[in-house]
Short mmCIF file of N, CA and C in Angstrom, two decimals:
data_model
loop_
_atom_site.label_atom_id
_atom_site.label_comp_id
_atom_site.label_asym_id
_atom_site.label_seq_id
_atom_site.Cartn_x
_atom_site.Cartn_y
_atom_site.Cartn_z
N MET A 1 56.46 31.89 104.29
CA MET A 1 57.60 32.52 104.93
C MET A 1 58.88 32.12 104.23
N ARG A 2 59.04 30.83 103.91
CA ARG A 2 60.25 30.36 103.28
C ARG A 2 60.45 31.03 101.92
N ARG A 3 59.42 31.09 101.12
CA ARG A 3 59.54 31.69 99.80
C ARG A 3 59.85 33.19 99.88
N LEU A 4 59.29 33.86 100.87
CA LEU A 4 59.56 35.27 101.08
C LEU A 4 61.02 35.50 101.40
N LEU A 5 61.58 34.67 102.27
CA LEU A 5 62.99 34.78 102.63
C LEU A 5 63.87 34.64 101.40
N LEU A 6 63.58 33.67 100.57
CA LEU A 6 64.41 33.45 99.39
C LEU A 6 64.26 34.59 98.39
N ALA A 7 63.06 35.13 98.25
CA ALA A 7 62.87 36.23 97.33
C ALA A 7 63.59 37.50 97.79
N CYS A 8 63.63 37.74 99.08
CA CYS A 8 64.27 38.93 99.61
C CYS A 8 65.78 38.92 99.43
N CYS A 9 66.34 37.78 99.30
CA CYS A 9 67.80 37.68 99.20
C CYS A 9 68.29 37.93 97.78
N SER A 10 67.43 38.12 96.80
CA SER A 10 67.76 38.28 95.39
C SER A 10 68.83 37.27 94.97
N LEU A 11 68.53 36.02 95.15
CA LEU A 11 69.47 34.96 94.91
C LEU A 11 69.65 34.68 93.43
N ALA A 12 70.89 34.36 93.06
CA ALA A 12 71.20 34.25 91.66
C ALA A 12 71.57 32.85 91.19
N VAL A 13 72.19 32.06 92.01
CA VAL A 13 72.68 30.75 91.59
C VAL A 13 71.98 29.68 92.40
N VAL A 14 71.52 28.63 91.74
CA VAL A 14 70.79 27.57 92.43
C VAL A 14 71.56 26.26 92.32
N LEU A 15 71.68 25.57 93.44
CA LEU A 15 72.20 24.21 93.46
C LEU A 15 71.08 23.34 94.00
N SER A 16 70.50 22.53 93.15
CA SER A 16 69.39 21.68 93.54
C SER A 16 69.81 20.23 93.35
N PRO A 17 70.21 19.58 94.43
CA PRO A 17 70.79 18.26 94.31
C PRO A 17 69.78 17.16 93.99
N SER A 18 70.27 16.12 93.37
CA SER A 18 69.53 14.89 93.21
C SER A 18 70.27 13.87 94.06
N LEU A 19 69.70 13.58 95.20
CA LEU A 19 70.38 12.74 96.18
C LEU A 19 70.71 11.35 95.63
N ALA A 20 69.90 10.85 94.73
CA ALA A 20 70.08 9.50 94.23
C ALA A 20 71.50 9.25 93.71
N GLN A 21 72.05 10.17 92.96
CA GLN A 21 73.38 9.96 92.39
C GLN A 21 74.04 11.31 92.11
N GLU A 22 74.19 12.11 93.11
CA GLU A 22 74.80 13.41 92.92
C GLU A 22 76.29 13.24 92.60
N ALA A 23 76.73 13.87 91.52
CA ALA A 23 78.13 13.76 91.11
C ALA A 23 79.04 14.48 92.09
N TYR A 24 80.24 13.95 92.26
CA TYR A 24 81.24 14.55 93.13
C TYR A 24 81.62 15.93 92.59
N LEU A 25 81.67 16.92 93.47
CA LEU A 25 82.06 18.28 93.09
C LEU A 25 83.05 18.80 94.12
N ASP A 26 84.24 19.17 93.66
CA ASP A 26 85.24 19.80 94.51
C ASP A 26 85.84 20.94 93.70
N ASP A 27 85.19 22.09 93.74
CA ASP A 27 85.59 23.25 92.95
C ASP A 27 85.87 24.40 93.90
N ARG A 28 87.12 24.78 93.99
CA ARG A 28 87.53 25.88 94.89
C ARG A 28 87.93 27.12 94.12
N SER A 29 87.44 27.24 92.88
CA SER A 29 87.86 28.33 92.00
C SER A 29 87.20 29.66 92.33
N SER A 30 86.11 29.66 93.06
CA SER A 30 85.43 30.89 93.44
C SER A 30 84.67 30.64 94.74
N ALA A 31 84.25 31.71 95.36
CA ALA A 31 83.52 31.57 96.63
C ALA A 31 82.21 30.81 96.44
N PRO A 32 81.39 31.11 95.41
CA PRO A 32 80.16 30.33 95.24
C PRO A 32 80.43 28.87 94.93
N ALA A 33 81.48 28.59 94.16
CA ALA A 33 81.81 27.20 93.82
C ALA A 33 82.22 26.44 95.08
N LEU A 34 82.91 27.10 95.98
CA LEU A 34 83.32 26.46 97.23
C LEU A 34 82.10 26.12 98.10
N VAL A 35 81.14 27.03 98.16
CA VAL A 35 79.91 26.78 98.93
C VAL A 35 79.16 25.61 98.31
N LYS A 36 79.07 25.58 96.99
CA LYS A 36 78.39 24.46 96.33
C LYS A 36 79.12 23.14 96.62
N SER A 37 80.44 23.17 96.62
CA SER A 37 81.23 21.98 96.92
C SER A 37 80.99 21.51 98.35
N LEU A 38 80.91 22.45 99.28
CA LEU A 38 80.64 22.10 100.67
C LEU A 38 79.32 21.33 100.79
N TYR A 39 78.26 21.86 100.19
CA TYR A 39 76.97 21.20 100.32
C TYR A 39 76.87 19.96 99.45
N ASN A 40 77.69 19.86 98.42
CA ASN A 40 77.80 18.62 97.67
C ASN A 40 78.35 17.52 98.58
N ALA A 41 79.36 17.86 99.36
CA ALA A 41 79.94 16.89 100.30
C ALA A 41 78.91 16.47 101.34
N ILE A 42 78.12 17.41 101.82
CA ILE A 42 77.08 17.09 102.82
C ILE A 42 76.04 16.15 102.21
N ASN A 43 75.59 16.46 100.99
CA ASN A 43 74.61 15.59 100.34
C ASN A 43 75.15 14.19 100.10
N ARG A 44 76.42 14.08 99.85
CA ARG A 44 77.05 12.78 99.61
C ARG A 44 77.47 12.11 100.93
N LYS A 45 77.19 12.77 102.05
CA LYS A 45 77.55 12.29 103.38
C LYS A 45 79.05 12.10 103.55
N GLU A 46 79.80 12.97 102.87
CA GLU A 46 81.26 13.00 102.97
C GLU A 46 81.63 14.11 103.95
N TYR A 47 81.38 13.86 105.21
CA TYR A 47 81.50 14.90 106.24
C TYR A 47 82.94 15.31 106.49
N GLY A 48 83.87 14.43 106.31
CA GLY A 48 85.29 14.80 106.45
C GLY A 48 85.68 15.85 105.43
N ARG A 49 85.25 15.67 104.19
CA ARG A 49 85.53 16.64 103.14
C ARG A 49 84.82 17.95 103.44
N ALA A 50 83.56 17.88 103.87
CA ALA A 50 82.82 19.09 104.21
C ALA A 50 83.51 19.84 105.35
N TRP A 51 83.96 19.14 106.38
CA TRP A 51 84.65 19.72 107.53
C TRP A 51 85.90 20.45 107.08
N ASP A 52 86.64 19.88 106.16
CA ASP A 52 87.89 20.47 105.71
C ASP A 52 87.71 21.76 104.92
N TYR A 53 86.57 21.95 104.29
CA TYR A 53 86.35 23.20 103.55
C TYR A 53 86.42 24.43 104.44
N PHE A 54 86.18 24.26 105.72
CA PHE A 54 86.15 25.39 106.64
C PHE A 54 87.54 25.90 107.03
N GLY A 55 88.58 25.14 106.74
CA GLY A 55 89.91 25.58 107.13
C GLY A 55 90.04 25.61 108.65
N PRO A 56 90.85 26.54 109.18
CA PRO A 56 91.08 26.55 110.62
C PRO A 56 89.89 27.02 111.46
N GLN A 57 88.98 27.77 110.90
CA GLN A 57 87.81 28.25 111.66
C GLN A 57 86.62 27.33 111.42
N LYS A 58 86.49 26.35 112.26
CA LYS A 58 85.46 25.32 112.10
C LYS A 58 84.09 25.80 112.58
N PRO A 59 83.01 25.24 112.04
CA PRO A 59 81.66 25.66 112.40
C PRO A 59 81.10 24.99 113.66
N ALA A 60 81.84 24.05 114.22
CA ALA A 60 81.39 23.34 115.43
C ALA A 60 82.58 23.11 116.33
N LYS A 61 82.33 22.74 117.58
CA LYS A 61 83.43 22.57 118.53
C LYS A 61 84.38 21.44 118.13
N ASP A 62 83.85 20.41 117.48
CA ASP A 62 84.70 19.32 116.99
C ASP A 62 83.99 18.60 115.84
N TYR A 63 84.71 17.69 115.21
CA TYR A 63 84.20 16.97 114.05
C TYR A 63 82.94 16.17 114.40
N ASP A 64 82.95 15.49 115.53
CA ASP A 64 81.80 14.68 115.91
C ASP A 64 80.54 15.52 116.07
N ALA A 65 80.67 16.70 116.63
CA ALA A 65 79.53 17.60 116.79
C ALA A 65 79.03 18.07 115.42
N PHE A 66 79.96 18.31 114.51
CA PHE A 66 79.62 18.73 113.15
C PHE A 66 78.79 17.63 112.47
N VAL A 67 79.27 16.41 112.52
CA VAL A 67 78.58 15.27 111.90
C VAL A 67 77.22 15.07 112.55
N ALA A 68 77.14 15.17 113.86
CA ALA A 68 75.87 14.98 114.57
C ALA A 68 74.83 16.00 114.13
N GLY A 69 75.26 17.18 113.72
CA GLY A 69 74.33 18.19 113.24
C GLY A 69 73.60 17.80 111.96
N TYR A 70 74.12 16.82 111.26
CA TYR A 70 73.50 16.35 110.01
C TYR A 70 72.90 14.95 110.15
N ALA A 71 72.76 14.46 111.37
CA ALA A 71 72.30 13.09 111.61
C ALA A 71 70.94 12.80 110.99
N ASN A 72 70.04 13.78 110.97
CA ASN A 72 68.70 13.58 110.44
C ASN A 72 68.52 14.19 109.05
N THR A 73 69.60 14.68 108.46
CA THR A 73 69.50 15.38 107.18
C THR A 73 69.53 14.39 106.03
N LYS A 74 68.52 14.47 105.19
CA LYS A 74 68.42 13.61 103.99
C LYS A 74 69.11 14.28 102.82
N GLU A 75 68.86 15.58 102.64
CA GLU A 75 69.46 16.32 101.52
C GLU A 75 69.33 17.81 101.79
N VAL A 76 70.18 18.60 101.14
CA VAL A 76 70.14 20.05 101.24
C VAL A 76 70.10 20.66 99.86
N ARG A 77 69.45 21.79 99.77
CA ARG A 77 69.46 22.60 98.54
C ARG A 77 70.01 23.96 98.93
N VAL A 78 70.86 24.50 98.09
CA VAL A 78 71.55 25.75 98.41
C VAL A 78 71.30 26.78 97.32
N LEU A 79 70.98 28.00 97.75
CA LEU A 79 70.89 29.14 96.86
C LEU A 79 71.99 30.11 97.25
N VAL A 80 72.75 30.55 96.28
CA VAL A 80 73.87 31.47 96.53
C VAL A 80 73.52 32.81 95.90
N GLY A 81 73.64 33.87 96.69
CA GLY A 81 73.33 35.21 96.20
C GLY A 81 74.54 35.89 95.59
N ASP A 82 74.43 37.18 95.39
CA ASP A 82 75.51 37.98 94.81
C ASP A 82 76.67 38.08 95.80
N VAL A 83 77.84 37.73 95.33
CA VAL A 83 79.04 37.70 96.17
C VAL A 83 79.70 39.06 96.15
N SER A 84 80.19 39.49 97.31
CA SER A 84 80.98 40.71 97.36
C SER A 84 82.35 40.38 97.93
N ALA A 85 83.33 41.17 97.56
CA ALA A 85 84.70 40.92 98.01
C ALA A 85 85.34 42.25 98.38
N GLU A 86 86.22 42.18 99.37
CA GLU A 86 87.02 43.34 99.71
C GLU A 86 88.39 42.85 100.16
N GLY A 87 89.38 43.66 99.92
CA GLY A 87 90.73 43.26 100.24
C GLY A 87 91.37 44.14 101.28
N ALA A 88 92.33 43.56 101.98
CA ALA A 88 93.12 44.29 102.97
C ALA A 88 94.43 43.56 103.18
N ALA A 89 95.52 44.27 103.16
CA ALA A 89 96.84 43.72 103.47
C ALA A 89 97.15 42.46 102.66
N GLY A 90 96.84 42.48 101.37
CA GLY A 90 97.18 41.34 100.51
C GLY A 90 96.21 40.18 100.59
N SER A 91 95.11 40.33 101.30
CA SER A 91 94.11 39.27 101.42
C SER A 91 92.81 39.74 100.79
N THR A 92 92.02 38.79 100.35
CA THR A 92 90.68 39.08 99.85
C THR A 92 89.68 38.33 100.71
N PHE A 93 88.66 39.03 101.16
CA PHE A 93 87.61 38.45 101.99
C PHE A 93 86.31 38.50 101.21
N TYR A 94 85.62 37.37 101.15
CA TYR A 94 84.39 37.26 100.39
C TYR A 94 83.20 37.16 101.33
N SER A 95 82.12 37.80 100.94
CA SER A 95 80.84 37.66 101.62
C SER A 95 79.92 36.92 100.65
N VAL A 96 79.47 35.74 101.06
CA VAL A 96 78.65 34.89 100.21
C VAL A 96 77.31 34.66 100.89
N PRO A 97 76.27 35.40 100.48
CA PRO A 97 74.95 35.14 101.08
C PRO A 97 74.37 33.82 100.57
N VAL A 98 73.88 33.02 101.49
CA VAL A 98 73.30 31.73 101.12
C VAL A 98 71.96 31.51 101.82
N ALA A 99 71.11 30.75 101.19
CA ALA A 99 69.89 30.23 101.80
C ALA A 99 69.96 28.72 101.61
N ILE A 100 69.70 28.01 102.69
CA ILE A 100 69.82 26.55 102.69
C ILE A 100 68.48 25.96 103.08
N GLU A 101 67.99 25.05 102.26
CA GLU A 101 66.78 24.32 102.61
C GLU A 101 67.22 22.88 102.90
N ALA A 102 67.01 22.45 104.12
CA ALA A 102 67.40 21.11 104.55
C ALA A 102 66.16 20.24 104.65
N PHE A 103 66.24 19.09 104.00
CA PHE A 103 65.16 18.10 104.05
C PHE A 103 65.60 16.98 104.99
N ASN A 104 64.78 16.69 105.98
CA ASN A 104 65.13 15.72 107.00
C ASN A 104 64.55 14.34 106.69
N GLU A 105 65.14 13.34 107.30
CA GLU A 105 64.71 11.95 107.10
C GLU A 105 63.25 11.75 107.49
N ASP A 106 62.75 12.53 108.45
CA ASP A 106 61.36 12.36 108.90
C ASP A 106 60.36 13.11 108.03
N GLY A 107 60.82 13.71 106.92
CA GLY A 107 59.92 14.41 106.01
C GLY A 107 59.80 15.89 106.28
N SER A 108 60.29 16.37 107.40
CA SER A 108 60.24 17.81 107.70
C SER A 108 61.35 18.53 106.94
N ASP A 109 61.23 19.83 106.87
CA ASP A 109 62.30 20.62 106.27
C ASP A 109 62.50 21.89 107.04
N SER A 110 63.68 22.50 106.86
CA SER A 110 64.03 23.73 107.54
C SER A 110 64.77 24.63 106.56
N VAL A 111 64.69 25.93 106.79
CA VAL A 111 65.39 26.90 105.95
C VAL A 111 66.33 27.70 106.84
N PHE A 112 67.56 27.87 106.36
CA PHE A 112 68.58 28.64 107.06
C PHE A 112 69.14 29.68 106.10
N ALA A 113 69.58 30.81 106.64
CA ALA A 113 70.19 31.84 105.80
C ALA A 113 71.41 32.38 106.50
#
């Protein structure tokens, strides 16, 4: 099932972390680079940096809830698909399809899209 999901997304860019010594990445030059930077922060357990990438629209009710969501996470791998963009009123909005494979401390894993 997991492999089927990834194949259906026609994913183009792979970020496969090495948890042992993953280099710091903070690249905001493009939408895919920003997503990679977000998950780089998560892999490095730099949750404050990861939280800040979201700007004013946060993914959880508060920072503590965000961090708690990664309590059992050992590492994540991210696949980024083809990015689309559209503009309106001087703004550009990006759609970045991603597939995330999370490896947990207990040896289990999960896939999110």
